[in-house]
PDB file of C-alpha atoms in Angstrom:
ATOM      1  CA  MET A 669      18.625  55.091 -63.626  1.00  0.00           C
ATOM      2  CA  ILE A 670      18.361  56.309 -60.151  1.00  0.00           C
ATOM      3  CA  SER A 671      16.519  53.807 -57.915  1.00  0.00           C
ATOM      4  CA  SER A 672      13.979  54.964 -55.297  1.00  0.00           C
ATOM      5  CA  THR A 673      16.620  54.191 -52.521  1.00  0.00           C
ATOM      6  CA  ASP A 674      19.112  56.436 -54.318  1.00  0.00           C
ATOM      7  CA  GLN A 675      16.459  59.234 -54.385  1.00  0.00           C
ATOM      8  CA  ARG A 676      15.887  59.239 -50.599  1.00  0.00           C
ATOM      9  CA  VAL A 677      16.841  62.489 -48.767  1.00  0.00           C
ATOM     10  CA  SER A 678      18.424  62.340 -45.303  1.00  0.00           C
ATOM     11  CA  THR A 679      17.049  64.332 -42.443  1.00  0.00           C
ATOM     12  CA  PHE A 680      19.952  66.696 -42.437  1.00  0.00           C
ATOM     13  CA  ALA A 681      19.315  70.394 -41.888  1.00  0.00           C
ATOM     14  CA  VAL A 682      20.653  73.574 -43.844  1.00  0.00           C
ATOM     15  CA  ARG A 683      21.074  76.321 -41.467  1.00  0.00           C
ATOM     16  CA  PRO A 684      22.001  79.751 -43.091  1.00  0.00           C
ATOM     17  CA  LEU A 685      24.681  81.628 -41.098  1.00  0.00           C
ATOM     18  CA  GLY A 686      22.947  85.070 -41.680  1.00  0.00           C
ATOM     19  CA  ALA A 687      26.331  86.614 -42.921  1.00  0.00           C
ATOM     20  CA  ALA A 688      27.508  87.543 -46.435  1.00  0.00           C
ATOM     21  CA  MET A 689      26.985  83.975 -47.316  1.00  0.00           C
ATOM     22  CA  GLY A 690      27.405  80.420 -45.805  1.00  0.00           C
ATOM     23  CA  ALA A 691      25.280  77.751 -44.258  1.00  0.00           C
ATOM     24  CA  GLU A 692      25.812  74.767 -41.792  1.00  0.00           C
ATOM     25  CA  ILE A 693      24.945  71.175 -42.807  1.00  0.00           C
ATOM     26  CA  LEU A 694      23.611  69.593 -39.749  1.00  0.00           C
ATOM     27  CA  GLY A 695      22.967  65.839 -39.105  1.00  0.00           C
ATOM     28  CA  LEU A 696      24.539  64.323 -42.185  1.00  0.00           C
ATOM     29  CA  SER A 697      27.063  61.567 -41.565  1.00  0.00           C
ATOM     30  CA  LEU A 698      29.483  60.594 -44.317  1.00  0.00           C
ATOM     31  CA  ASP A 699      30.130  57.231 -42.586  1.00  0.00           C
ATOM     32  CA  GLU A 700      27.267  55.929 -44.576  1.00  0.00           C
ATOM     33  CA  THR A 701      26.502  56.093 -48.241  1.00  0.00           C
ATOM     34  CA  VAL A 702      25.202  59.550 -49.265  1.00  0.00           C
ATOM     35  CA  SER A 703      22.184  59.277 -51.639  1.00  0.00           C
ATOM     36  CA  ALA A 704      21.929  60.974 -54.998  1.00  0.00           C
ATOM     37  CA  GLY A 705      19.033  62.878 -53.470  1.00  0.00           C
ATOM     38  CA  ASP A 706      21.382  64.007 -50.612  1.00  0.00           C
ATOM     39  CA  ILE A 707      23.994  65.208 -53.203  1.00  0.00           C
ATOM     40  CA  GLU A 708      21.425  67.137 -55.047  1.00  0.00           C
ATOM     41  CA  CYS A 709      20.241  68.847 -52.005  1.00  0.00           C
ATOM     42  CA  ILE A 710      23.813  69.746 -50.996  1.00  0.00           C
ATOM     43  CA  ARG A 711      24.592  71.004 -54.606  1.00  0.00           C
ATOM     44  CA  GLY A 712      21.575  73.224 -54.231  1.00  0.00           C
ATOM     45  CA  ALA A 713      22.632  74.585 -51.032  1.00  0.00           C
ATOM     46  CA  LEU A 714      26.127  75.248 -52.346  1.00  0.00           C
ATOM     47  CA  ASN A 715      24.486  77.163 -55.206  1.00  0.00           C
ATOM     48  CA  GLU A 716      22.346  79.197 -52.813  1.00  0.00           C
ATOM     49  CA  HIS A 717      24.921  79.817 -49.857  1.00  0.00           C
ATOM     50  CA  HIS A 718      28.390  79.433 -51.678  1.00  0.00           C
ATOM     51  CA  VAL A 719      30.055  78.035 -48.562  1.00  0.00           C
ATOM     52  CA  LEU A 720      28.889  74.946 -46.537  1.00  0.00           C
ATOM     53  CA  ILE A 721      30.189  73.926 -43.126  1.00  0.00           C
ATOM     54  CA  PHE A 722      29.797  70.350 -42.099  1.00  0.00           C
ATOM     55  CA  ARG A 723      30.548  69.902 -38.408  1.00  0.00           C
ATOM     56  CA  ASP A 724      32.449  67.588 -36.573  1.00  0.00           C
ATOM     57  CA  LEU A 725      33.038  65.132 -39.543  1.00  0.00           C
ATOM     58  CA  ARG A 726      35.368  62.394 -38.339  1.00  0.00           C
ATOM     59  CA  ILE A 727      35.986  60.835 -41.731  1.00  0.00           C
ATOM     60  CA  THR A 728      38.928  59.104 -43.343  1.00  0.00           C
ATOM     61  CA  PRO A 729      40.975  60.460 -46.378  1.00  0.00           C
ATOM     62  CA  ALA A 730      39.147  57.735 -48.528  1.00  0.00           C
ATOM     63  CA  GLN A 731      35.794  58.956 -47.391  1.00  0.00           C
ATOM     64  CA  GLN A 732      36.669  62.695 -48.159  1.00  0.00           C
ATOM     65  CA  VAL A 733      37.850  61.509 -51.699  1.00  0.00           C
ATOM     66  CA  ALA A 734      34.835  59.544 -52.189  1.00  0.00           C
ATOM     67  CA  PHE A 735      32.399  62.247 -51.153  1.00  0.00           C
ATOM     68  CA  SER A 736      34.283  64.945 -53.051  1.00  0.00           C
ATOM     69  CA  ARG A 737      33.999  62.821 -56.261  1.00  0.00           C
ATOM     70  CA  ARG A 738      30.269  62.757 -56.121  1.00  0.00           C
ATOM     71  CA  PHE A 739      30.289  66.422 -57.380  1.00  0.00           C
ATOM     72  CA  GLY A 740      32.616  65.782 -60.300  1.00  0.00           C
ATOM     73  CA  PRO A 741      36.097  64.634 -61.429  1.00  0.00           C
ATOM     74  CA  LEU A 742      38.873  65.638 -58.915  1.00  0.00           C
ATOM     75  CA  GLN A 743      41.783  67.765 -59.907  1.00  0.00           C
ATOM     76  CA  ILE A 744      45.404  66.874 -58.874  1.00  0.00           C
ATOM     77  CA  HIS A 745      47.470  69.732 -57.584  1.00  0.00           C
ATOM     78  CA  VAL A 746      50.863  70.376 -59.545  1.00  0.00           C
ATOM     79  CA  LEU A 747      52.960  70.361 -56.299  1.00  0.00           C
ATOM     80  CA  LYS A 748      53.115  66.486 -55.895  1.00  0.00           C
ATOM     81  CA  GLN A 749      55.394  66.667 -52.961  1.00  0.00           C
ATOM     82  CA  PHE A 750      52.314  67.867 -50.882  1.00  0.00           C
ATOM     83  CA  HIS A 751      49.978  64.974 -51.902  1.00  0.00           C
ATOM     84  CA  LEU A 752      48.940  62.726 -49.029  1.00  0.00           C
ATOM     85  CA  ASP A 753      50.568  59.455 -49.261  1.00  0.00           C
ATOM     86  CA  GLY A 754      48.209  57.215 -51.146  1.00  0.00           C
ATOM     87  CA  TYR A 755      45.927  59.800 -52.060  1.00  0.00           C
ATOM     88  CA  PRO A 756      47.060  62.138 -54.870  1.00  0.00           C
ATOM     89  CA  GLU A 757      43.642  63.799 -54.849  1.00  0.00           C
ATOM     90  CA  ILE A 758      44.357  65.164 -51.408  1.00  0.00           C
ATOM     91  CA  LEU A 759      46.668  68.376 -51.190  1.00  0.00           C
ATOM     92  CA  ILE A 760      48.014  68.806 -47.675  1.00  0.00           C
ATOM     93  CA  VAL A 761      47.585  72.326 -46.426  1.00  0.00           C
ATOM     94  CA  SER A 762      50.014  72.798 -43.366  1.00  0.00           C
ATOM     95  CA  ASN A 763      52.487  74.816 -41.683  1.00  0.00           C
ATOM     96  CA  VAL A 764      54.051  71.857 -40.017  1.00  0.00           C
ATOM     97  CA  VAL A 765      57.755  71.408 -40.726  1.00  0.00           C
ATOM     98  CA  GLU A 766      59.340  67.969 -39.963  1.00  0.00           C
ATOM     99  CA  ASN A 767      62.990  66.988 -40.328  1.00  0.00           C
ATOM    100  CA  GLY A 768      63.548  70.424 -41.989  1.00  0.00           C
ATOM    101  CA  LYS A 769      60.885  70.092 -44.616  1.00  0.00           C
ATOM    102  CA  PRO A 770      57.383  71.308 -44.868  1.00  0.00           C
ATOM    103  CA  ILE A 771      54.917  68.462 -44.945  1.00  0.00           C
ATOM    104  CA  GLY A 772      52.195  70.545 -46.812  1.00  0.00           C
ATOM    105  CA  LEU A 773      51.554  73.810 -48.490  1.00  0.00           C
ATOM    106  CA  GLY A 774      52.134  76.317 -45.762  1.00  0.00           C
ATOM    107  CA  ASP A 775      51.089  79.553 -47.518  1.00  0.00           C
ATOM    108  CA  ALA A 776      48.083  78.027 -49.716  1.00  0.00           C
ATOM    109  CA  GLY A 777      45.734  80.912 -48.878  1.00  0.00           C
ATOM    110  CA  ARG A 778      48.112  83.724 -48.229  1.00  0.00           C
ATOM    111  CA  ASP A 779      46.293  86.188 -50.679  1.00  0.00           C
ATOM    112  CA  TRP A 780      42.786  86.363 -51.986  1.00  0.00           C
ATOM    113  CA  HIS A 781      42.192  83.807 -54.828  1.00  0.00           C
ATOM    114  CA  SER A 782      39.890  81.129 -56.248  1.00  0.00           C
ATOM    115  CA  ASP A 783      41.358  77.634 -56.457  1.00  0.00           C
ATOM    116  CA  LEU A 784      42.792  76.505 -59.737  1.00  0.00           C
ATOM    117  CA  SER A 785      41.370  79.655 -61.617  1.00  0.00           C
ATOM    118  CA  TYR A 786      44.606  79.326 -63.693  1.00  0.00           C
ATOM    119  CA  MET A 787      43.319  75.974 -65.277  1.00  0.00           C
ATOM    120  CA  PRO A 788      41.458  75.768 -68.461  1.00  0.00           C
ATOM    121  CA  LYS A 789      38.586  74.266 -66.359  1.00  0.00           C
ATOM    122  CA  PRO A 790      38.927  75.964 -62.902  1.00  0.00           C
ATOM    123  CA  SER A 791      37.633  74.314 -59.934  1.00  0.00           C
ATOM    124  CA  LEU A 792      33.923  74.048 -59.222  1.00  0.00           C
ATOM    125  CA  GLY A 793      34.651  73.797 -55.503  1.00  0.00           C
ATOM    126  CA  SER A 794      37.042  72.845 -52.843  1.00  0.00           C
ATOM    127  CA  LEU A 795      36.598  70.717 -49.761  1.00  0.00           C
ATOM    128  CA  LEU A 796      38.921  71.280 -46.792  1.00  0.00           C
ATOM    129  CA  HIS A 797      38.909  69.033 -43.747  1.00  0.00           C
ATOM    130  CA  ALA A 798      40.457  70.054 -40.485  1.00  0.00           C
ATOM    131  CA  GLN A 799      43.079  67.626 -39.114  1.00  0.00           C
ATOM    132  CA  GLU A 800      44.946  69.832 -36.627  1.00  0.00           C
ATOM    133  CA  LEU A 801      44.043  73.404 -35.585  1.00  0.00           C
ATOM    134  CA  PRO A 802      45.829  76.171 -33.677  1.00  0.00           C
ATOM    135  CA  ARG A 803      44.194  77.697 -30.749  1.00  0.00           C
ATOM    136  CA  GLY A 804      42.030  80.797 -31.911  1.00  0.00           C
ATOM    137  CA  GLU A 805      44.261  81.294 -35.182  1.00  0.00           C
ATOM    138  CA  GLY A 806      44.235  79.938 -38.714  1.00  0.00           C
ATOM    139  CA  HIS A 807      40.697  81.389 -39.801  1.00  0.00           C
ATOM    140  CA  THR A 808      39.578  81.447 -43.456  1.00  0.00           C
ATOM    141  CA  SER A 809      37.850  84.328 -44.906  1.00  0.00           C
ATOM    142  CA  PHE A 810      35.483  84.157 -48.004  1.00  0.00           C
ATOM    143  CA  ALA A 811      34.358  87.139 -50.358  1.00  0.00           C
ATOM    144  CA  ASN A 812      31.051  86.809 -52.229  1.00  0.00           C
ATOM    145  CA  MET A 813      31.891  87.498 -55.874  1.00  0.00           C
ATOM    146  CA  VAL A 814      28.177  87.327 -56.858  1.00  0.00           C
ATOM    147  CA  ARG A 815      27.395  90.208 -54.479  1.00  0.00           C
ATOM    148  CA  ALA A 816      30.706  91.879 -55.580  1.00  0.00           C
ATOM    149  CA  TYR A 817      29.422  91.976 -59.245  1.00  0.00           C
ATOM    150  CA  GLU A 818      25.947  93.028 -58.392  1.00  0.00           C
ATOM    151  CA  THR A 819      27.065  96.015 -56.182  1.00  0.00           C
ATOM    152  CA  LEU A 820      29.464  97.441 -58.899  1.00  0.00           C
ATOM    153  CA  PRO A 821      28.560 100.729 -60.487  1.00  0.00           C
ATOM    154  CA  ALA A 822      26.602 100.263 -63.721  1.00  0.00           C
ATOM    155  CA  ASP A 823      29.368 101.846 -65.680  1.00  0.00           C
ATOM    156  CA  VAL A 824      32.001  99.592 -64.345  1.00  0.00           C
ATOM    157  CA  GLN A 825      29.682  96.467 -65.133  1.00  0.00           C
ATOM    158  CA  ARG A 826      29.406  97.870 -68.792  1.00  0.00           C
ATOM    159  CA  THR A 827      33.250  98.175 -68.887  1.00  0.00           C
ATOM    160  CA  LEU A 828      33.841  94.578 -67.896  1.00  0.00           C
ATOM    161  CA  GLN A 829      31.402  92.955 -70.285  1.00  0.00           C
ATOM    162  CA  GLY A 830      33.133  90.878 -72.960  1.00  0.00           C
ATOM    163  CA  ARG A 831      36.569  91.460 -71.429  1.00  0.00           C
ATOM    164  CA  LYS A 832      38.989  88.670 -70.382  1.00  0.00           C
ATOM    165  CA  ALA A 833      41.793  88.479 -67.891  1.00  0.00           C
ATOM    166  CA  VAL A 834      45.001  86.274 -67.736  1.00  0.00           C
ATOM    167  CA  HIS A 835      45.114  83.666 -64.825  1.00  0.00           C
ATOM    168  CA  SER A 836      48.597  82.370 -64.075  1.00  0.00           C
ATOM    169  CA  TYR A 837      49.881  79.968 -61.409  1.00  0.00           C
ATOM    170  CA  VAL A 838      53.438  80.916 -62.033  1.00  0.00           C
ATOM    171  CA  TYR A 839      52.434  84.635 -61.475  1.00  0.00           C
ATOM    172  CA  ARG A 840      51.369  83.853 -57.923  1.00  0.00           C
ATOM    173  CA  TYR A 841      53.992  81.322 -57.257  1.00  0.00           C
ATOM    174  CA  ASN A 842      56.738  83.626 -57.965  1.00  0.00           C
ATOM    175  CA  LYS A 843      55.165  86.335 -56.044  1.00  0.00           C
ATOM    176  CA  LEU A 844      54.822  84.171 -52.843  1.00  0.00           C
ATOM    177  CA  SER A 845      58.441  82.971 -53.570  1.00  0.00           C
ATOM    178  CA  ARG A 846      59.812  86.478 -53.300  1.00  0.00           C
ATOM    179  CA  GLU A 847      57.918  86.860 -49.960  1.00  0.00           C
ATOM    180  CA  GLY A 848      59.158  83.737 -48.272  1.00  0.00           C
ATOM    181  CA  ASN A 849      62.202  81.454 -48.933  1.00  0.00           C
ATOM    182  CA  TRP A 850      60.580  78.039 -48.658  1.00  0.00           C
ATOM    183  CA  ARG A 851      59.144  77.562 -52.097  1.00  0.00           C
ATOM    184  CA  PRO A 852      61.580  75.812 -54.406  1.00  0.00           C
ATOM    185  CA  PRO A 853      61.800  76.931 -57.998  1.00  0.00           C
ATOM    186  CA  LEU A 854      59.083  75.155 -60.199  1.00  0.00           C
ATOM    187  CA  THR A 855      60.482  72.562 -62.576  1.00  0.00           C
ATOM    188  CA  ALA A 856      60.034  72.940 -66.346  1.00  0.00           C
ATOM    189  CA  GLU A 857      57.582  69.899 -66.141  1.00  0.00           C
ATOM    190  CA  GLN A 858      55.484  71.783 -63.430  1.00  0.00           C
ATOM    191  CA  ILE A 859      55.412  75.010 -65.489  1.00  0.00           C
ATOM    192  CA  ALA A 860      54.409  73.105 -68.540  1.00  0.00           C
ATOM    193  CA  GLN A 861      51.352  71.787 -66.668  1.00  0.00           C
ATOM    194  CA  VAL A 862      50.153  75.296 -65.816  1.00  0.00           C
ATOM    195  CA  PRO A 863      50.416  77.435 -68.857  1.00  0.00           C
ATOM    196  CA  GLU A 864      48.592  80.899 -68.729  1.00  0.00           C
ATOM    197  CA  VAL A 865      44.841  80.921 -69.571  1.00  0.00           C
ATOM    198  CA  GLU A 866      42.391  83.478 -70.282  1.00  0.00           C
ATOM    199  CA  HIS A 867      38.905  83.799 -68.659  1.00  0.00           C
ATOM    200  CA  PRO A 868      36.068  86.277 -68.575  1.00  0.00           C
ATOM    201  CA  LEU A 869      36.091  89.066 -65.916  1.00  0.00           C
ATOM    202  CA  VAL A 870      32.558  88.286 -65.279  1.00  0.00           C
ATOM    203  CA  ARG A 871      31.536  84.628 -65.470  1.00  0.00           C
ATOM    204  CA  MET A 872      27.986  83.154 -65.484  1.00  0.00           C
ATOM    205  CA  HIS A 873      27.325  80.474 -62.845  1.00  0.00           C
ATOM    206  CA  PRO A 874      26.552  77.507 -64.849  1.00  0.00           C
ATOM    207  CA  GLU A 875      23.864  76.138 -62.252  1.00  0.00           C
ATOM    208  CA  SER A 876      22.509  79.275 -60.525  1.00  0.00           C
ATOM    209  CA  GLY A 877      22.608  81.444 -63.689  1.00  0.00           C
ATOM    210  CA  ARG A 878      23.829  84.424 -61.736  1.00  0.00           C
ATOM    211  CA  LYS A 879      26.960  86.548 -62.638  1.00  0.00           C
ATOM    212  CA  ALA A 880      29.962  86.812 -60.557  1.00  0.00           C
ATOM    213  CA  LEU A 881      33.290  88.610 -60.720  1.00  0.00           C
ATOM    214  CA  PHE A 882      36.035  86.259 -61.674  1.00  0.00           C
ATOM    215  CA  VAL A 883      39.282  88.147 -60.520  1.00  0.00           C
ATOM    216  CA  SER A 884      41.633  87.792 -57.544  1.00  0.00           C
ATOM    217  CA  GLU A 885      44.813  89.121 -56.365  1.00  0.00           C
ATOM    218  CA  GLY A 886      46.369  85.807 -56.291  1.00  0.00           C
ATOM    219  CA  PHE A 887      46.041  84.466 -59.910  1.00  0.00           C
ATOM    220  CA  THR A 888      44.758  87.258 -62.075  1.00  0.00           C
ATOM    221  CA  ALA A 889      47.810  88.715 -63.793  1.00  0.00           C
ATOM    222  CA  ARG A 890      46.515  91.315 -66.217  1.00  0.00           C
ATOM    223  CA  ILE A 891      43.496  92.288 -68.375  1.00  0.00           C
ATOM    224  CA  VAL A 892      43.571  91.301 -71.957  1.00  0.00           C
ATOM    225  CA  GLY A 893      43.780  94.360 -74.416  1.00  0.00           C
ATOM    226  CA  LEU A 894      44.401  97.066 -71.729  1.00  0.00           C
ATOM    227  CA  PRO A 895      47.808  98.868 -71.163  1.00  0.00           C
ATOM    228  CA  ASP A 896      49.524  97.635 -68.217  1.00  0.00           C
ATOM    229  CA  ASP A 897      48.820 100.784 -66.168  1.00  0.00           C
ATOM    230  CA  GLU A 898      45.059 100.608 -66.896  1.00  0.00           C
ATOM    231  CA  SER A 899      44.927  96.963 -66.320  1.00  0.00           C
ATOM    232  CA  ARG A 900      46.608  97.268 -62.876  1.00  0.00           C
ATOM    233  CA  ALA A 901      44.331 100.171 -61.877  1.00  0.00           C
ATOM    234  CA  LEU A 902      41.115  98.223 -62.776  1.00  0.00           C
ATOM    235  CA  LEU A 903      42.247  95.064 -61.197  1.00  0.00           C
ATOM    236  CA  ASP A 904      43.141  96.870 -58.006  1.00  0.00           C
ATOM    237  CA  PHE A 905      39.769  98.425 -57.918  1.00  0.00           C
ATOM    238  CA  LEU A 906      37.937  95.212 -58.498  1.00  0.00           C
ATOM    239  CA  CYS A 907      39.931  93.363 -55.932  1.00  0.00           C
ATOM    240  CA  ALA A 908      39.470  95.992 -53.431  1.00  0.00           C
ATOM    241  CA  HIS A 909      35.646  96.249 -53.994  1.00  0.00           C
ATOM    242  CA  SER A 910      35.438  92.268 -53.814  1.00  0.00           C
ATOM    243  CA  VAL A 911      36.556  92.126 -50.151  1.00  0.00           C
ATOM    244  CA  LYS A 912      34.467  94.994 -48.657  1.00  0.00           C
ATOM    245  CA  PRO A 913      33.585  93.712 -45.090  1.00  0.00           C
ATOM    246  CA  GLU A 914      29.970  93.566 -45.968  1.00  0.00           C
ATOM    247  CA  GLN A 915      30.767  90.903 -48.679  1.00  0.00           C
ATOM    248  CA  VAL A 916      33.049  88.729 -46.465  1.00  0.00           C
ATOM    249  CA  TYR A 917      32.383  85.760 -44.205  1.00  0.00           C
ATOM    250  CA  THR A 918      35.064  84.750 -41.822  1.00  0.00           C
ATOM    251  CA  HIS A 919      35.119  81.102 -40.824  1.00  0.00           C
ATOM    252  CA  HIS A 920      36.631  80.240 -37.416  1.00  0.00           C
ATOM    253  CA  TRP A 921      37.516  76.528 -37.540  1.00  0.00           C
ATOM    254  CA  GLN A 922      36.311  74.139 -35.042  1.00  0.00           C
ATOM    255  CA  PRO A 923      37.801  70.438 -34.769  1.00  0.00           C
ATOM    256  CA  HIS A 924      36.966  68.196 -37.727  1.00  0.00           C
ATOM    257  CA  ASP A 925      35.088  70.904 -39.678  1.00  0.00           C
ATOM    258  CA  LEU A 926      34.696  70.124 -43.373  1.00  0.00           C
ATOM    259  CA  VAL A 927      34.283  73.378 -45.374  1.00  0.00           C
ATOM    260  CA  PHE A 928      32.949  73.097 -49.056  1.00  0.00           C
ATOM    261  CA  TRP A 929      33.061  76.209 -51.001  1.00  0.00           C
ATOM    262  CA  ASP A 930      32.024  77.306 -54.477  1.00  0.00           C
ATOM    263  CA  ASN A 931      35.090  78.639 -56.340  1.00  0.00           C
ATOM    264  CA  ARG A 932      32.684  79.823 -59.070  1.00  0.00           C
ATOM    265  CA  ALA A 933      31.067  82.284 -56.631  1.00  0.00           C
ATOM    266  CA  VAL A 934      33.619  83.083 -54.012  1.00  0.00           C
ATOM    267  CA  ILE A 935      37.367  83.964 -53.546  1.00  0.00           C
ATOM    268  CA  HIS A 936      38.979  83.119 -50.204  1.00  0.00           C
ATOM    269  CA  LEU A 937      41.952  84.109 -47.764  1.00  0.00           C
ATOM    270  CA  ALA A 938      43.810  82.303 -45.193  1.00  0.00           C
ATOM    271  CA  PRO A 939      46.293  84.640 -43.530  1.00  0.00           C
ATOM    272  CA  GLY A 940      48.011  81.771 -41.603  1.00  0.00           C
ATOM    273  CA  CYS A 941      49.026  81.486 -38.026  1.00  0.00           C
ATOM    274  CA  PRO A 942      52.251  81.566 -35.926  1.00  0.00           C
ATOM    275  CA  PRO A 943      54.745  78.871 -36.965  1.00  0.00           C
ATOM    276  CA  ASP A 944      54.714  77.357 -33.363  1.00  0.00           C
ATOM    277  CA  GLN A 945      50.965  76.540 -33.517  1.00  0.00           C
ATOM    278  CA  ARG A 946      50.452  73.503 -35.756  1.00  0.00           C
ATOM    279  CA  ARG A 947      47.666  73.767 -38.583  1.00  0.00           C
ATOM    280  CA  THR A 948      46.971  70.830 -40.930  1.00  0.00           C
ATOM    281  CA  LEU A 949      44.050  70.525 -43.333  1.00  0.00           C
ATOM    282  CA  TYR A 950      43.270  68.092 -46.177  1.00  0.00           C
ATOM    283  CA  ARG A 951      41.970  69.570 -49.441  1.00  0.00           C
ATOM    284  CA  THR A 952      40.251  67.941 -52.316  1.00  0.00           C
ATOM    285  CA  THR A 953      39.335  70.012 -55.515  1.00  0.00           C
ATOM    286  CA  VAL A 954      36.396  69.345 -57.804  1.00  0.00           C
ATOM    287  CA  GLU A 955      36.894  70.227 -61.397  1.00  0.00           C
ATOM    288  CA  GLY A 956      34.448  72.650 -63.014  1.00  0.00           C
ATOM    289  CA  ASP A 957      33.558  73.881 -66.500  1.00  0.00           C
ATOM    290  CA  VAL A 958      35.300  76.370 -68.821  1.00  0.00           C
ATOM    291  CA  PRO A 959      33.913  79.839 -67.573  1.00  0.00           C
ATOM    292  CA  TYR A 960      31.609  81.774 -69.864  1.00  0.00           C
TER     293      TYR A 960
END
């Protein structure tokens, strides 16, 4: 049972950005215990705005993990060499190289994708906390997949109903390996942890009840039941439609930003920055439900 203290709601503000999506959360400190009432308000804001920005959060890795876990179980990334020491729940996203080795996943957002869509239970959401930022570089863009579905022609919406697509981590990993030489081959153990999965092309958001496209150039390998050429043509159309400018919000990072986005409703892209400008962020990922 939730006590009256747990039900209290802090006096933080939710300020919509007036863009394709997104809102700032102002006045909430994670240094103190966040109440169950606060969590429900944040969850509601995430369902409505898809991307939440918490400004100037000077929190520890332990606080990030604890806050993230309030939204569900955390998923552990398959690339264990980029876990933060002592915190396997945190994936280091970084272009920094020390002693000839990358300290984190440097091309984590190089193409449009929804985090962990290749898992049987894809991510509910991701929380990315800025540690070290380049000057004027390293932005992250988000595309509104609810709006992308709603603006599809009616005949295309009908074509997608009931169809599934294959999502594959290995598909994207091999693609990025061909484009850059830093990624080592996956081990047999790593490949066994990420077998291909099938998910609906259109998924129902389990909390808002709204439909969203669930495809991306990063992890969606092919559409089940279509010849390869038809599958490729339809995926190319859907991916291009999803990232039209009117459906995209681009986040320009400020020091100590924590960005929480809904992987059930958006895809995202981080094109990177010059290697001489250091960029390091810590990512936690909340497990979601089986898409339907």
